[in-house]
Tab-separated table of C-alpha atoms in Angstrom:
chain	number	residue	atom	x	y	z
A	1	MET	CA	16.941	-15.522	-47.776
A	2	ILE	CA	19.444	-18.303	-47.014
A	3	ALA	CA	21.665	-17.152	-49.851
A	4	LEU	CA	21.630	-13.576	-48.533
A	5	ALA	CA	22.656	-14.738	-45.078
A	6	SER	CA	25.539	-16.716	-46.572
A	7	VAL	CA	26.754	-13.657	-48.448
A	8	LEU	CA	26.676	-11.531	-45.269
A	9	VAL	CA	28.691	-14.095	-43.324
A	10	ALA	CA	31.164	-14.463	-46.171
A	11	CYS	CA	31.659	-10.700	-46.253
A	12	GLY	CA	32.261	-10.544	-42.515
A	13	THR	CA	29.145	-8.440	-41.875
A	14	ALA	CA	27.231	-10.824	-39.632
A	15	VAL	CA	24.807	-8.967	-37.352
A	16	LYS	CA	25.989	-8.778	-33.732
A	17	PRO	CA	23.498	-10.116	-31.202
A	18	THR	CA	22.267	-7.461	-28.792
A	19	ALA	CA	21.014	-7.975	-25.248
A	20	SER	CA	17.306	-7.420	-25.292
A	21	LEU	CA	15.692	-5.791	-22.262
A	22	SER	CA	12.256	-7.008	-21.308
A	23	ALA	CA	9.465	-4.447	-21.480
A	24	ASP	CA	7.874	-5.973	-18.379
A	25	TYR	CA	9.087	-4.008	-15.359
A	26	ARG	CA	6.908	-3.686	-12.301
A	27	VAL	CA	6.892	-2.003	-8.911
A	28	THR	CA	5.201	-3.511	-5.843
A	29	TYR	CA	4.883	-2.631	-2.159
A	30	GLY	CA	4.142	-5.750	-0.153
A	31	ASP	CA	0.537	-6.862	-0.670
A	32	VAL	CA	-0.824	-3.298	-0.804
A	33	SER	CA	-2.753	-2.674	-4.050
A	34	ARG	CA	-4.992	0.391	-3.643
A	35	LEU	CA	-3.248	3.707	-3.028
A	36	PRO	CA	-4.482	7.118	-1.825
A	37	ALA	CA	-5.470	9.527	-4.599
A	38	ASN	CA	-2.316	11.653	-4.148
A	39	ALA	CA	0.203	8.778	-4.295
A	40	GLU	CA	3.125	9.639	-6.548
A	41	LEU	CA	5.792	7.318	-7.959
A	42	ILE	CA	9.121	8.839	-9.047
A	43	LEU	CA	11.578	6.758	-11.080
A	44	HIS	CA	15.217	7.733	-11.657
A	45	PHE	CA	17.367	5.946	-14.249
A	46	LYS	CA	21.072	5.957	-13.346
A	47	ASP	CA	24.341	4.458	-14.544
A	48	SER	CA	26.783	2.441	-12.408
A	49	ALA	CA	28.356	5.675	-11.145
A	50	GLY	CA	25.007	7.078	-10.008
A	51	ASN	CA	24.656	9.622	-12.807
A	52	ASP	CA	21.221	10.355	-14.235
A	53	LEU	CA	20.677	8.783	-17.665
A	54	ALA	CA	17.266	10.288	-18.411
A	55	ALA	CA	14.717	12.685	-17.007
A	56	PRO	CA	12.828	11.286	-13.972
A	57	ASP	CA	9.583	9.481	-14.723
A	58	VAL	CA	6.919	10.973	-12.399
A	59	ARG	CA	3.402	9.563	-12.273
A	60	LEU	CA	0.337	9.576	-10.060
A	61	LEU	CA	-0.702	6.090	-9.008
A	62	GLN	CA	-3.970	4.617	-7.802
A	63	ARG	CA	-2.967	0.960	-7.758
A	64	LEU	CA	0.015	-1.377	-7.490
A	65	PRO	CA	1.714	-3.224	-9.047
A	66	SER	CA	2.696	-0.480	-11.462
A	67	GLY	CA	4.471	-1.239	-14.735
A	68	PHE	CA	7.045	0.974	-16.377
A	69	GLN	CA	9.276	0.992	-19.429
A	70	LEU	CA	12.830	2.145	-19.945
A	71	PRO	CA	13.414	5.277	-21.999
A	72	VAL	CA	14.063	4.337	-25.627
A	73	THR	CA	17.584	5.783	-25.454
A	74	LEU	CA	18.525	3.191	-22.803
A	75	ALA	CA	17.282	0.079	-24.599
A	76	ASP	CA	20.819	-1.219	-25.322
A	77	ARG	CA	22.294	-0.746	-21.837
A	78	ALA	CA	21.462	-4.072	-20.211
A	79	GLY	CA	23.315	-4.594	-16.944
A	80	SER	CA	24.382	-0.971	-16.527
A	81	ILE	CA	21.072	0.687	-15.601
A	82	THR	CA	19.815	1.097	-12.052
A	83	VAL	CA	16.254	2.226	-11.441
A	84	GLU	CA	15.666	4.072	-8.166
A	85	ALA	CA	12.039	4.473	-7.101
A	86	ALA	CA	10.298	6.537	-4.435
A	87	LEU	CA	6.613	6.309	-3.528
A	88	ARG	CA	5.452	9.627	-2.034
A	89	LEU	CA	2.362	10.877	-0.224
A	90	ASN	CA	1.944	14.640	0.148
A	91	GLY	CA	5.533	15.056	-1.014
A	92	GLN	CA	6.950	12.732	1.677
A	93	PRO	CA	8.639	9.438	0.714
A	94	ILE	CA	6.893	6.501	2.334
A	95	ALA	CA	8.663	3.737	0.398
A	96	THR	CA	11.825	3.426	-1.667
A	97	GLY	CA	13.667	0.803	-3.668
A	98	SER	CA	16.239	0.211	-6.391
A	99	LEU	CA	16.780	-2.376	-9.117
A	100	MET	CA	19.614	-3.123	-11.530
A	101	VAL	CA	17.896	-3.873	-14.835
A	102	THR	CA	19.193	-7.109	-16.348
A	103	ALA	CA	18.336	-8.643	-19.714
A	104	GLY	CA	16.518	-11.964	-19.575
A	105	ARG	CA	15.501	-11.668	-15.913
A	106	ASP	CA	12.304	-10.904	-14.061
A	107	ASN	CA	12.777	-7.200	-13.363
A	108	HIS	CA	10.700	-6.732	-10.216
A	109	LEU	CA	11.278	-3.658	-8.044
A	110	GLN	CA	10.042	-4.300	-4.506
A	111	LEU	CA	9.605	-1.108	-2.469
A	112	LEU	CA	10.455	-1.078	1.217
A	113	PRO	CA	9.137	1.304	3.908
A	114	SER	CA	11.134	4.477	4.443
A	115	GLN	CA	12.827	5.029	7.807
A	116	ASN	CA	9.885	6.975	9.254
A	117	GLU	CA	7.407	4.389	7.997
A	118	SER	CA	9.365	1.545	9.585
A	119	ARG	CA	8.877	3.148	12.995
A	120	LEU	CA	5.098	2.689	12.759
A	121	GLY	CA	5.406	-1.008	13.559
A	122	ALA	CA	3.179	-3.890	12.550
A	123	LEU	CA	-0.550	-4.031	13.200
A	124	ALA	CA	-0.712	-7.817	13.449
A	125	GLY	CA	-1.517	-8.916	16.974
A	126	THR	CA	-3.024	-5.597	18.080
A	127	GLN	CA	-6.579	-4.877	19.275
A	128	TRP	CA	-8.399	-1.559	19.307
A	129	ARG	CA	-11.607	0.016	20.616
A	130	LEU	CA	-13.440	2.672	18.598
A	131	LEU	CA	-13.420	6.216	20.031
A	132	SER	CA	-14.811	8.225	17.098
A	133	VAL	CA	-15.614	8.140	13.375
A	134	ASN	CA	-15.231	11.353	11.348
A	135	GLY	CA	-15.331	13.469	14.496
A	136	ARG	CA	-18.464	11.779	15.930
A	137	ASN	CA	-17.818	10.145	19.310
A	138	ALA	CA	-18.556	6.446	19.645
A	139	LEU	CA	-21.525	5.399	21.782
A	140	GLU	CA	-20.437	4.984	25.394
A	141	PHE	CA	-22.590	1.925	26.075
A	142	VAL	CA	-21.370	-0.017	22.994
A	143	ASP	CA	-18.010	-1.669	22.372
A	144	ALA	CA	-16.982	-1.415	18.734
A	145	THR	CA	-13.660	-3.187	18.235
A	146	LEU	CA	-10.978	-4.109	15.704
A	147	SER	CA	-8.447	-6.913	16.038
A	148	PHE	CA	-5.669	-7.359	13.463
A	149	GLY	CA	-4.691	-11.015	13.180
A	150	SER	CA	-1.346	-12.411	12.068
A	151	ASP	CA	-3.332	-14.478	9.540
A	152	GLY	CA	-4.173	-11.390	7.474
A	153	LEU	CA	-7.720	-11.170	8.822
A	154	LEU	CA	-9.341	-8.249	10.610
A	155	ARG	CA	-11.990	-9.266	13.135
A	156	GLY	CA	-14.182	-7.287	15.459
A	157	SER	CA	-17.578	-6.053	16.497
A	158	GLY	CA	-19.477	-3.108	15.092
A	159	GLY	CA	-21.436	-2.884	18.355
A	160	CYS	CA	-24.222	-5.143	17.137
A	161	ASN	CA	-22.737	-7.594	14.639
A	162	ARG	CA	-19.455	-9.426	14.414
A	163	TYR	CA	-17.469	-8.879	11.229
A	164	VAL	CA	-14.392	-10.283	9.512
A	165	ALA	CA	-12.342	-8.943	6.600
A	166	SER	CA	-8.985	-9.479	4.912
A	167	TYR	CA	-6.358	-6.758	5.196
A	168	ALA	CA	-2.997	-5.900	3.634
A	169	HIS	CA	-0.724	-3.512	5.520
A	170	ARG	CA	2.693	-1.980	4.814
A	171	GLY	CA	3.983	1.054	6.675
A	172	SER	CA	1.141	3.578	6.830
A	173	LEU	CA	-0.750	2.115	3.840
A	174	ILE	CA	-3.550	-0.380	4.359
A	175	ASN	CA	-6.250	-2.078	2.278
A	176	ILE	CA	-9.376	-3.750	3.667
A	177	ASP	CA	-11.287	-6.213	1.477
A	178	GLU	CA	-14.117	-8.731	1.565
A	179	ILE	CA	-15.895	-7.544	4.697
A	180	SER	CA	-18.610	-9.920	5.870
A	181	SER	CA	-20.715	-9.671	9.020
A	182	SER	CA	-23.577	-11.259	10.904
A	183	ARG	CA	-27.073	-9.850	10.379
A	184	LYS	CA	-28.565	-9.041	13.789
A	185	ILE	CA	-30.795	-5.999	14.259
A	186	CYS	CA	-30.094	-3.620	17.136
A	187	PHE	CA	-31.124	-0.116	18.237
A	188	ALA	CA	-31.053	2.449	15.432
A	189	ALA	CA	-28.185	4.446	16.973
A	190	VAL	CA	-26.044	1.311	17.247
A	191	MET	CA	-26.818	0.284	13.667
A	192	TYR	CA	-25.957	3.763	12.409
A	193	GLN	CA	-22.572	3.705	14.137
A	194	GLU	CA	-21.883	0.203	12.860
A	195	HIS	CA	-22.759	1.223	9.291
A	196	ASN	CA	-20.326	4.160	9.491
A	197	LEU	CA	-17.585	1.958	10.947
A	198	LEU	CA	-17.851	-0.651	8.182
A	199	LYS	CA	-18.018	1.999	5.472
A	200	MET	CA	-14.919	3.644	6.916
A	201	LEU	CA	-13.110	0.300	6.816
A	202	ARG	CA	-14.092	-0.383	3.196
A	203	ASP	CA	-12.612	2.969	2.115
A	204	LEU	CA	-9.590	2.808	4.417
A	205	GLU	CA	-6.335	4.094	2.870
A	206	ARG	CA	-3.752	4.704	5.583
A	207	VAL	CA	-3.055	4.574	9.300
A	208	GLU	CA	-1.093	6.594	11.841
A	209	ARG	CA	-0.162	6.026	15.465
A	210	ASP	CA	-0.640	8.729	18.081
A	211	GLY	CA	0.594	7.330	21.383
A	212	GLN	CA	-1.873	4.652	22.428
A	213	GLN	CA	-4.300	5.670	19.694
A	214	LEU	CA	-4.642	4.501	16.097
A	215	LEU	CA	-5.842	6.962	13.439
A	216	LEU	CA	-7.570	5.530	10.357
A	217	TYR	CA	-7.863	7.733	7.262
A	218	SER	CA	-10.543	6.862	4.697
A	219	ARG	CA	-11.569	8.292	1.347
A	220	GLY	CA	-14.357	10.853	1.591
A	221	LEU	CA	-14.018	11.527	5.331
A	222	ASP	CA	-12.766	14.867	6.635
A	223	GLN	CA	-11.388	13.454	9.905
A	224	PRO	CA	-9.742	10.148	10.762
A	225	ALA	CA	-11.412	7.528	12.907
A	226	ARG	CA	-9.742	7.284	16.316
A	227	LEU	CA	-9.248	4.047	18.215
A	228	GLN	CA	-7.801	3.313	21.646
A	229	SER	CA	-5.374	0.455	22.161
A	230	ALA	CA	-7.058	-2.482	23.868
A	231	THR	CA	-4.243	-5.009	23.346
A	232	ARG	CA	-3.139	-5.195	26.971
A	233	LEU	CA	-6.714	-5.308	28.280
A	234	LEU	CA	-7.838	-8.041	25.878
A	235	GLY	CA	-4.617	-9.984	26.291
A	236	SER	CA	-5.088	-10.185	30.070
A	237	ALA	CA	-8.711	-11.254	29.882
A	238	GLY	CA	-9.340	-14.772	31.144
């Protein structure tokens, strides 16, 4: 083997080193991991002039981060490939990002909210009172509440028990995890509403704002839960 290498060098046919592109490319969107069932990621591969280098890579996604690979025909173009990504829901872009692929580097494409998504604002520091779940009005004599903390924790009352959960939020997408609550027993109607509220939170996928109301969309529910802003009221309480 050594002798063969010596012959190649002597003949001036030494193999040229090529820039190797890592196969580990990933797309993220803040701390959001679970996506709605119709989330679609579209990847475009372009050269430095913005021309398409390959057919778009279109895929349905359920979770992030999402990995991807470069088309085989682009494997030798380190430093001259830009990947443009768009995360869509119902055909509308909710997050976009771009990345120049570079050999030997951590190729991480971080999506950012689209212009419309950025207008939604942050949830941290806001408080809400439940109005309805899946079209069923909340009980008038019970306060069911949600409070989004800047520490990444969601706290509130289901009407009987206090609960706490972790949340990740970016634009209109939201994940709720690790819900825990106290274990008091209350009237059956209150417990039923509380059960539906916590189930809605566990399956929560996205949020919308409608004036002073917050709409929460969950898997398996035909209508969003509606909540009324209580930030000013709670903030002025003594």
